[in-house]
mmCIF file of N, CA and C in Angstrom:
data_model
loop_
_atom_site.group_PDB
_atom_site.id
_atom_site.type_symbol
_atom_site.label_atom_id
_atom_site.label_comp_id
_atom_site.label_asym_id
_atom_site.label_seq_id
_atom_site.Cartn_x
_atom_site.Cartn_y
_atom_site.Cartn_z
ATOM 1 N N UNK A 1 5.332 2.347 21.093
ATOM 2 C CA UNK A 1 4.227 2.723 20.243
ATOM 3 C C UNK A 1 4.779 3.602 19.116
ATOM 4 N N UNK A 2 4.561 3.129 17.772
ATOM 5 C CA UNK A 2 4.515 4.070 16.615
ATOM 6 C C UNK A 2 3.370 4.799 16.302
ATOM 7 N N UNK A 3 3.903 5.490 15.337
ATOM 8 C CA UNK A 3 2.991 6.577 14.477
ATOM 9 C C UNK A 3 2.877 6.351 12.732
ATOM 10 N N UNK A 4 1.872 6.112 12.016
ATOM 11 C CA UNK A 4 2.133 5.859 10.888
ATOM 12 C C UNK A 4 0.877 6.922 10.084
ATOM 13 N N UNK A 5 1.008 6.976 9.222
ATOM 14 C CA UNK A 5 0.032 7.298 8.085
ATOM 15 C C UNK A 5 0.339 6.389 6.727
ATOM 16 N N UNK A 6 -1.412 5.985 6.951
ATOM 17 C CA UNK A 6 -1.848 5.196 5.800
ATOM 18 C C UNK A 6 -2.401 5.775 4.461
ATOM 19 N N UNK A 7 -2.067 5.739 3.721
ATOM 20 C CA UNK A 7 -2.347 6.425 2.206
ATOM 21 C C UNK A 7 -3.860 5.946 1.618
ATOM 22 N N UNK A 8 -5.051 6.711 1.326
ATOM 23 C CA UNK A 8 -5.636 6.187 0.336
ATOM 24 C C UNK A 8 -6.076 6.855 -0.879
ATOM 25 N N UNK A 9 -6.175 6.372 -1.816
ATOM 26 C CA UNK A 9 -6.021 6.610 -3.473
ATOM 27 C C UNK A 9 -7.687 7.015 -3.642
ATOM 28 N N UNK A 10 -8.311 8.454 -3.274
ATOM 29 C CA UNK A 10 -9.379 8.535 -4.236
ATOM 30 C C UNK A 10 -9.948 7.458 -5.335
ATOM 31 N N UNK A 11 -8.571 7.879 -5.785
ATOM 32 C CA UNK A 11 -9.409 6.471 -7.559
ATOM 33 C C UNK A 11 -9.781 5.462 -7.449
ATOM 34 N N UNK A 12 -9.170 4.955 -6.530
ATOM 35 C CA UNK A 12 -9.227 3.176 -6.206
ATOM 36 C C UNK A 12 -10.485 3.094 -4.825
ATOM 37 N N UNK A 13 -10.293 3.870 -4.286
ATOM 38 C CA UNK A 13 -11.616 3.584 -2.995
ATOM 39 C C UNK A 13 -12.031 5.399 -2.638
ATOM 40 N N UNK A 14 -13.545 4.943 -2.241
ATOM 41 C CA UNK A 14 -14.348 6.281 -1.763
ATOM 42 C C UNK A 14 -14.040 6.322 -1.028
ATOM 43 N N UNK A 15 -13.239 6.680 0.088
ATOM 44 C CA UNK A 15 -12.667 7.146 1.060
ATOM 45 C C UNK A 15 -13.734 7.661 1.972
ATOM 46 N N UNK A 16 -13.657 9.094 1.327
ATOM 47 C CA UNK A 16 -15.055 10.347 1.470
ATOM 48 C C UNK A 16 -16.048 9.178 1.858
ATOM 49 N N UNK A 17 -16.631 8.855 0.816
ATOM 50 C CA UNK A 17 -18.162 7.908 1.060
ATOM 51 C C UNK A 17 -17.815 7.023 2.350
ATOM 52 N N UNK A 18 -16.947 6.080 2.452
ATOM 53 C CA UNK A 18 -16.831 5.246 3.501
ATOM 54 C C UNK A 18 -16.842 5.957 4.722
ATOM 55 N N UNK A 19 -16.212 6.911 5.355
ATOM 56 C CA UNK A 19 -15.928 7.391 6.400
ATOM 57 C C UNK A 19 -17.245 8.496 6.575
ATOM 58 N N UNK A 20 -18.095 8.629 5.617
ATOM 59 C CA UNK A 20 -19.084 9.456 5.661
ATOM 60 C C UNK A 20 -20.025 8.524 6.433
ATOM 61 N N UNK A 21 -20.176 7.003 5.538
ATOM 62 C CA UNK A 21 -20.964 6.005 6.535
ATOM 63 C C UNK A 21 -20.764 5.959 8.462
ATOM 64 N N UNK A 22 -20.051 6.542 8.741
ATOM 65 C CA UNK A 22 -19.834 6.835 10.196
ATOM 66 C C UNK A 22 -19.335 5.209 10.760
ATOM 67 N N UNK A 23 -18.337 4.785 9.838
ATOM 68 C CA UNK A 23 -18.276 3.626 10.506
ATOM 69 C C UNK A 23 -17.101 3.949 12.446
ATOM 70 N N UNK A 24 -17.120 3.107 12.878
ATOM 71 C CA UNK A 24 -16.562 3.398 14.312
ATOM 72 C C UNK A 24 -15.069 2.053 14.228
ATOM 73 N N UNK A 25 -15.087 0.964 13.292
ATOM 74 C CA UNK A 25 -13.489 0.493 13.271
ATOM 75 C C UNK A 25 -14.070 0.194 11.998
ATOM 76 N N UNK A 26 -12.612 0.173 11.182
ATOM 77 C CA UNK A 26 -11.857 0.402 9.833
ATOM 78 C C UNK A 26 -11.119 -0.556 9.260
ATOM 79 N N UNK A 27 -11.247 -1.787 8.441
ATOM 80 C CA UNK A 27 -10.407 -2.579 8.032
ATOM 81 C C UNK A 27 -9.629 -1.759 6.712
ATOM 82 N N UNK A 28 -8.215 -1.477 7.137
ATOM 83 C CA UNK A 28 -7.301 -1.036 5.924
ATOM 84 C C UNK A 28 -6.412 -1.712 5.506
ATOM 85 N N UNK A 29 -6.047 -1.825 4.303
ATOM 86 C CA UNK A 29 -5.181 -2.622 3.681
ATOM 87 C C UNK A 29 -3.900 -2.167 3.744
ATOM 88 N N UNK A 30 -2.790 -3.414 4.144
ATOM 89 C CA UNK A 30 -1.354 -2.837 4.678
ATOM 90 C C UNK A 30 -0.374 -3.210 3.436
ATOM 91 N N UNK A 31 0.176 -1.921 3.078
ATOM 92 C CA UNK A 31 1.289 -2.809 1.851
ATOM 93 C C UNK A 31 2.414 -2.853 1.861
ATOM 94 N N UNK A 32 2.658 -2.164 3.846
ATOM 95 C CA UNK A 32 4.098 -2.145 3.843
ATOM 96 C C UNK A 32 4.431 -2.205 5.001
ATOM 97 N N UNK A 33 5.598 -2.487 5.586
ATOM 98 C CA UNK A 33 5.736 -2.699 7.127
ATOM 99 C C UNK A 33 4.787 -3.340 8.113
ATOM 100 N N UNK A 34 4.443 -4.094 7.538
ATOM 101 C CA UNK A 34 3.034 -4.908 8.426
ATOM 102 C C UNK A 34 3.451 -5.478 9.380
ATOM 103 N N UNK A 35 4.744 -6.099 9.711
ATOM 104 C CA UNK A 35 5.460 -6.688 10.233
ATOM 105 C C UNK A 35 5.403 -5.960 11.839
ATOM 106 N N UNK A 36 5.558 -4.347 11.116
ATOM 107 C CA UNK A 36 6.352 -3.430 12.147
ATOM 108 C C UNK A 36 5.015 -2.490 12.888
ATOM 109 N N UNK A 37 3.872 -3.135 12.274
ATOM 110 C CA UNK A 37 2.737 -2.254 12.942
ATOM 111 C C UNK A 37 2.014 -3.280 13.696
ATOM 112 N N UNK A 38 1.949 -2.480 15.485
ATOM 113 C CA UNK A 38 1.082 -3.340 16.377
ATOM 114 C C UNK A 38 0.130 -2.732 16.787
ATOM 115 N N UNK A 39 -0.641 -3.517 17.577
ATOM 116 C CA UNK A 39 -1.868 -2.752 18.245
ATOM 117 C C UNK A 39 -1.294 -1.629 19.209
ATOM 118 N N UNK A 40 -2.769 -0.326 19.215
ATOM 119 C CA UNK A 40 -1.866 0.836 19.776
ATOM 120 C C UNK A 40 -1.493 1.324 19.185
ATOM 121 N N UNK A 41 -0.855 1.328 17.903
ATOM 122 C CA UNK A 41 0.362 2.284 17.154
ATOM 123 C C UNK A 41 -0.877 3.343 16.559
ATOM 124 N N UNK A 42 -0.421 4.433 16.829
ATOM 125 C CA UNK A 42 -1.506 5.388 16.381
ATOM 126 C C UNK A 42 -1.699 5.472 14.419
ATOM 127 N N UNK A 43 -2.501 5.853 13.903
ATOM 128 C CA UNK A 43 -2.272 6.431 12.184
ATOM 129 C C UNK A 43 -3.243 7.319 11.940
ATOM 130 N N UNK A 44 -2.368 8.145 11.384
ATOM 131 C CA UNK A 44 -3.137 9.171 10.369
ATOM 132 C C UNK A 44 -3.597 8.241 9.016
ATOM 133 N N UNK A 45 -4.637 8.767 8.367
ATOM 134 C CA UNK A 45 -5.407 8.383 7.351
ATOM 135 C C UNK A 45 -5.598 9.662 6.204
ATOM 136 N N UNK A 46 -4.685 9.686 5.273
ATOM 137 C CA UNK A 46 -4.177 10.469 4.430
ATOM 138 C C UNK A 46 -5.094 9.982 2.783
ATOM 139 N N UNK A 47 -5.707 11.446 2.457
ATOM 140 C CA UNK A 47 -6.084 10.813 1.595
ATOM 141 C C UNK A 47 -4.870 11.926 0.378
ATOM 142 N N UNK A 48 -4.857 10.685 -1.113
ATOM 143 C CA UNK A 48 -3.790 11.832 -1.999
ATOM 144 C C UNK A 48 -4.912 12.429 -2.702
ATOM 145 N N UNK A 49 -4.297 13.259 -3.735
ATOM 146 C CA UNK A 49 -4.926 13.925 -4.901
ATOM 147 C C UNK A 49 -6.079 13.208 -5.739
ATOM 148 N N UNK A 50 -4.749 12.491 -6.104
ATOM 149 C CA UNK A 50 -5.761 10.776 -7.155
ATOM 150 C C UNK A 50 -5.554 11.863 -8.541
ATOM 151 N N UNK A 51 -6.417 11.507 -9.874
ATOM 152 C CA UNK A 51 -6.437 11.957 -11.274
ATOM 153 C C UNK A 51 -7.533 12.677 -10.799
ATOM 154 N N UNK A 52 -8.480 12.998 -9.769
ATOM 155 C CA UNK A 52 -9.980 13.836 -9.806
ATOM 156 C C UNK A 52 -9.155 14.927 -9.195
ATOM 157 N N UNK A 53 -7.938 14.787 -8.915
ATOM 158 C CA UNK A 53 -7.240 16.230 -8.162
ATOM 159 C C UNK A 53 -8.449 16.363 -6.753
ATOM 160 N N UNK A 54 -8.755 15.366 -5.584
ATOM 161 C CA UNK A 54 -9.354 15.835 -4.629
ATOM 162 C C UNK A 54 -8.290 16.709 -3.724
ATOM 163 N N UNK A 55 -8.791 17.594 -2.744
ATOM 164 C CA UNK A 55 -8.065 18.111 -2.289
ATOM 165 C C UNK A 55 -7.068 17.203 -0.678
ATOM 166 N N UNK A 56 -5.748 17.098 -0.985
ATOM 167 C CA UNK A 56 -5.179 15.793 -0.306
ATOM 168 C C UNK A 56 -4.783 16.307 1.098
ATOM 169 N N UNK A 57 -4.649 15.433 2.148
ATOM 170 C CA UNK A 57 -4.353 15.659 3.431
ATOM 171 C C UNK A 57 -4.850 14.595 4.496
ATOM 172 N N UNK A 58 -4.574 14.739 6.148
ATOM 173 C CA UNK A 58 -5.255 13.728 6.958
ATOM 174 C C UNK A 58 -6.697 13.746 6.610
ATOM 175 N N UNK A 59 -7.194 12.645 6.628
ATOM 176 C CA UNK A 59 -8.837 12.919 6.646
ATOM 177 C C UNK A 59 -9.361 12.643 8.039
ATOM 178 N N UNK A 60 -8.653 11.514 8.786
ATOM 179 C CA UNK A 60 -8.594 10.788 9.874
ATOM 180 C C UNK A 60 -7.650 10.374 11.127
ATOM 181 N N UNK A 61 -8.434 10.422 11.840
ATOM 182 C CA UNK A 61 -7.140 9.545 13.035
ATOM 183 C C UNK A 61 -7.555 8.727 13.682
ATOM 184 N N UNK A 62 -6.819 7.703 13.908
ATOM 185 C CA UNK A 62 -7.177 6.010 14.321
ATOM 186 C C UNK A 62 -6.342 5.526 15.556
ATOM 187 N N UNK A 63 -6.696 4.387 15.749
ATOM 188 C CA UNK A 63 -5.804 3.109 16.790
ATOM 189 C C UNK A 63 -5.979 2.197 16.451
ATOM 190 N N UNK A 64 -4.715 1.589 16.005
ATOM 191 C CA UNK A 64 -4.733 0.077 15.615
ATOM 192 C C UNK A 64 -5.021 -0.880 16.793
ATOM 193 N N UNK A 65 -6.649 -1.164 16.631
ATOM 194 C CA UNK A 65 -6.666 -2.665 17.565
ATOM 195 C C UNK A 65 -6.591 -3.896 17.223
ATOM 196 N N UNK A 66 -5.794 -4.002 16.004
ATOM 197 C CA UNK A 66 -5.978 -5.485 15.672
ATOM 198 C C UNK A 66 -4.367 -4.734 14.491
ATOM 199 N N UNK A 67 -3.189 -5.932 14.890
ATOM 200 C CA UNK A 67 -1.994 -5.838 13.865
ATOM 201 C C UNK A 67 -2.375 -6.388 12.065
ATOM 202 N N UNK A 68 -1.474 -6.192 11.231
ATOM 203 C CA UNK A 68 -1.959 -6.518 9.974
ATOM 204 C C UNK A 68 -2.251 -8.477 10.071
ATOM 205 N N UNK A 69 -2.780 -8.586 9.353
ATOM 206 C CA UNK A 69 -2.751 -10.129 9.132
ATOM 207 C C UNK A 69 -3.583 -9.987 7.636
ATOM 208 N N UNK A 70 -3.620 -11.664 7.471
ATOM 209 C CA UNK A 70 -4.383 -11.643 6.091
ATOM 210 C C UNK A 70 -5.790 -11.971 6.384
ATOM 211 N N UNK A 71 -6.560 -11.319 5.744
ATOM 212 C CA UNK A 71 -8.217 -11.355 6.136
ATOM 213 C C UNK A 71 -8.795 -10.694 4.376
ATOM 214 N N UNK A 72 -10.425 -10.815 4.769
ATOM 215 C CA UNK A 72 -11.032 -10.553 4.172
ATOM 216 C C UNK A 72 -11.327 -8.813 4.213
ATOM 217 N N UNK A 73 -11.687 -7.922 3.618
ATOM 218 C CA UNK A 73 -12.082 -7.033 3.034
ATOM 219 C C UNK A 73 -13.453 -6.758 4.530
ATOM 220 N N UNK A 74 -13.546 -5.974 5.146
ATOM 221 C CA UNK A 74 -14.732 -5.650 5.631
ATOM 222 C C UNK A 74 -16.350 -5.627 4.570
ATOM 223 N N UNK A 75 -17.301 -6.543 5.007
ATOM 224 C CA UNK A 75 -18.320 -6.355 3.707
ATOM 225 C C UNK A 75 -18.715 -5.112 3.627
ATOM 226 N N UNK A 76 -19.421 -4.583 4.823
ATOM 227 C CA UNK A 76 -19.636 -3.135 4.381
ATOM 228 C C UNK A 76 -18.795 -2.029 3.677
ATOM 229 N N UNK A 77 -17.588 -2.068 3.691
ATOM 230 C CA UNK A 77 -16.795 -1.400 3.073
ATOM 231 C C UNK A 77 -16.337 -1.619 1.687
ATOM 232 N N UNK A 78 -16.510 -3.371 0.770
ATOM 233 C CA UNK A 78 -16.457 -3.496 -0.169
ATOM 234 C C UNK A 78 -17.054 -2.494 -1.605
ATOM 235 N N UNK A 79 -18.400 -2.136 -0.990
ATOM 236 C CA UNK A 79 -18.974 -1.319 -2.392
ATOM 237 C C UNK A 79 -18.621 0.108 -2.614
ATOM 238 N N UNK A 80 -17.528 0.442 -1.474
ATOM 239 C CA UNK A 80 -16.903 1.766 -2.063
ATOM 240 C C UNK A 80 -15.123 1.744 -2.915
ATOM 241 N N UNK A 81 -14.811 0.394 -3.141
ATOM 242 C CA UNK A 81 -14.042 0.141 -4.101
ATOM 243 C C UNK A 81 -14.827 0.519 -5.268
ATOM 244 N N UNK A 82 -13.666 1.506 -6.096
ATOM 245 C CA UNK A 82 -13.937 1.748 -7.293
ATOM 246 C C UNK A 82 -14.827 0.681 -8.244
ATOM 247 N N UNK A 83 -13.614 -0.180 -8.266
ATOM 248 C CA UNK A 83 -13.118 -0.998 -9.265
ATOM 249 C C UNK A 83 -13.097 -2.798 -8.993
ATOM 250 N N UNK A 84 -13.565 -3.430 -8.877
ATOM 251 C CA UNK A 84 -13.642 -4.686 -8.673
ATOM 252 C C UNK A 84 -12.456 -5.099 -8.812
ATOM 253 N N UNK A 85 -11.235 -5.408 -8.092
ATOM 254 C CA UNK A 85 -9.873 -6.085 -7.752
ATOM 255 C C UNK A 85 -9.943 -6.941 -6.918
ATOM 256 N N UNK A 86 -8.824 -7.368 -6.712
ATOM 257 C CA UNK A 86 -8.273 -8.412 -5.856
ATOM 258 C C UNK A 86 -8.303 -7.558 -4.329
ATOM 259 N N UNK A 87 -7.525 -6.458 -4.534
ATOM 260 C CA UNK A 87 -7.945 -5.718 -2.978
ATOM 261 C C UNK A 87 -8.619 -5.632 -2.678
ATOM 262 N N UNK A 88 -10.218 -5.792 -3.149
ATOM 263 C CA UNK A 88 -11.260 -5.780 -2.087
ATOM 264 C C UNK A 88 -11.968 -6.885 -2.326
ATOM 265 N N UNK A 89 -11.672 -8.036 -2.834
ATOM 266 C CA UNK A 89 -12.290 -8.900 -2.933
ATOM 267 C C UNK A 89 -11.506 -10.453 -2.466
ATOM 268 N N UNK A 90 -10.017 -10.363 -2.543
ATOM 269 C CA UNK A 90 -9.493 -11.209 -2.349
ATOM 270 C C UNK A 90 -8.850 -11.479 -0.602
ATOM 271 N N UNK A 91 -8.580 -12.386 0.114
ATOM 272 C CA UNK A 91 -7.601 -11.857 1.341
ATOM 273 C C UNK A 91 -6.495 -11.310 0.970
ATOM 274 N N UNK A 92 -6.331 -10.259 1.639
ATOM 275 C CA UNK A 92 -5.034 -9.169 1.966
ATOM 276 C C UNK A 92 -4.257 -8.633 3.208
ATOM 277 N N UNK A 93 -3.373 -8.642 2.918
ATOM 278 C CA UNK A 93 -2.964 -8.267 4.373
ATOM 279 C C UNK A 93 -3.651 -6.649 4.563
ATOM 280 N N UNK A 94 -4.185 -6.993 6.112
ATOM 281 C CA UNK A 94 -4.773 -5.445 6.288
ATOM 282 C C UNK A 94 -5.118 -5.775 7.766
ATOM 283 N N UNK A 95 -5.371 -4.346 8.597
ATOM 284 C CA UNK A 95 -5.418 -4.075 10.121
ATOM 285 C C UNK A 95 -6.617 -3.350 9.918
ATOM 286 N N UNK A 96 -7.116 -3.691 11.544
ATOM 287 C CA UNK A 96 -8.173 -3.250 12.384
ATOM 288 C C UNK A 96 -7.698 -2.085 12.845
ATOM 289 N N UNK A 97 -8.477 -0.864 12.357
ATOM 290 C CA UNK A 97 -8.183 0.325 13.029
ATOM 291 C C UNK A 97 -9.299 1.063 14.010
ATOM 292 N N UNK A 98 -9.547 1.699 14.958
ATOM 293 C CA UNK A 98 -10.437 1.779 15.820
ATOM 294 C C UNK A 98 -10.370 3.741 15.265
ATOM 295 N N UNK A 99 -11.544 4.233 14.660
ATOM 296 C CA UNK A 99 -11.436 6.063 14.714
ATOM 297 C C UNK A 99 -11.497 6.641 15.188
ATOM 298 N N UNK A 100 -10.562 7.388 15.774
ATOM 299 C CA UNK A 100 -10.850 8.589 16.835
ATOM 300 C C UNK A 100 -11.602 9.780 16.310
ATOM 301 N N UNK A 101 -10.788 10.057 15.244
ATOM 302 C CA UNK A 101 -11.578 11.596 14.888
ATOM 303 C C UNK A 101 -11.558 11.262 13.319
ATOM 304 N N UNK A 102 -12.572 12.223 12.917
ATOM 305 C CA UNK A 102 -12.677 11.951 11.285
ATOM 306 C C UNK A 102 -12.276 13.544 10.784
ATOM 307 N N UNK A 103 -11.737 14.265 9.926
ATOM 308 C CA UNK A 103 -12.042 15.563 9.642
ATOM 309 C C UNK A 103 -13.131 16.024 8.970
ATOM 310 N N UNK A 104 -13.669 16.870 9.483
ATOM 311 C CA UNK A 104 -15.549 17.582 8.715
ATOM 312 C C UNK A 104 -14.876 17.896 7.351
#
């Protein structure tokens, strides 16, 4: 079993807003080592600064129950993309994460 932290970009997705919805599993988009992440592998959920300067750190902690593959975008989670892209609209590689804890 690994340990990873997944990055997300304020600018590009509400983070805040999504995880405020109280969802209970998490489709995240993988852009690296997908290969090397299985179910089980624990992750932190890191959010950065972004250009709004939010204040950056874990926001979350998860369990991957599902490894990366290519899929669709969770629908409920689509309308907190910024920005209408290919990442939330197109298939991407991305994993099923199950939340343990969220930070208040």
């Amino acid at each position: 079993m690994q340990t990873w932290i997944f990055q997300g970009n304020p600018d590009d997705y509400d983070i805040d807003g999504y995880l405020a919805s109280r969802p209970s599993q998490v489709v995240w988009l993988v852009t690296r080592y997908a290969n090397e992440i299985a179910s089980g592998d624990r992750v932190y959920l890191w959010r950065n600064k972004g250009q709004a300067k939010a204040v950056p750190g874990v926001i979350a902690e998860a369990i991957v129950t599902e490894p990366p593959r290519l899929r669709n975008e969770d629908p409920e989670a689509m309308k907190f993309w910024r920005e209408v892209s290919e990442r939330g609209t197109a298939p991407q590689v991305r994993s099923d994460l199950r939340l343990v804890r969220v930070a208040s």
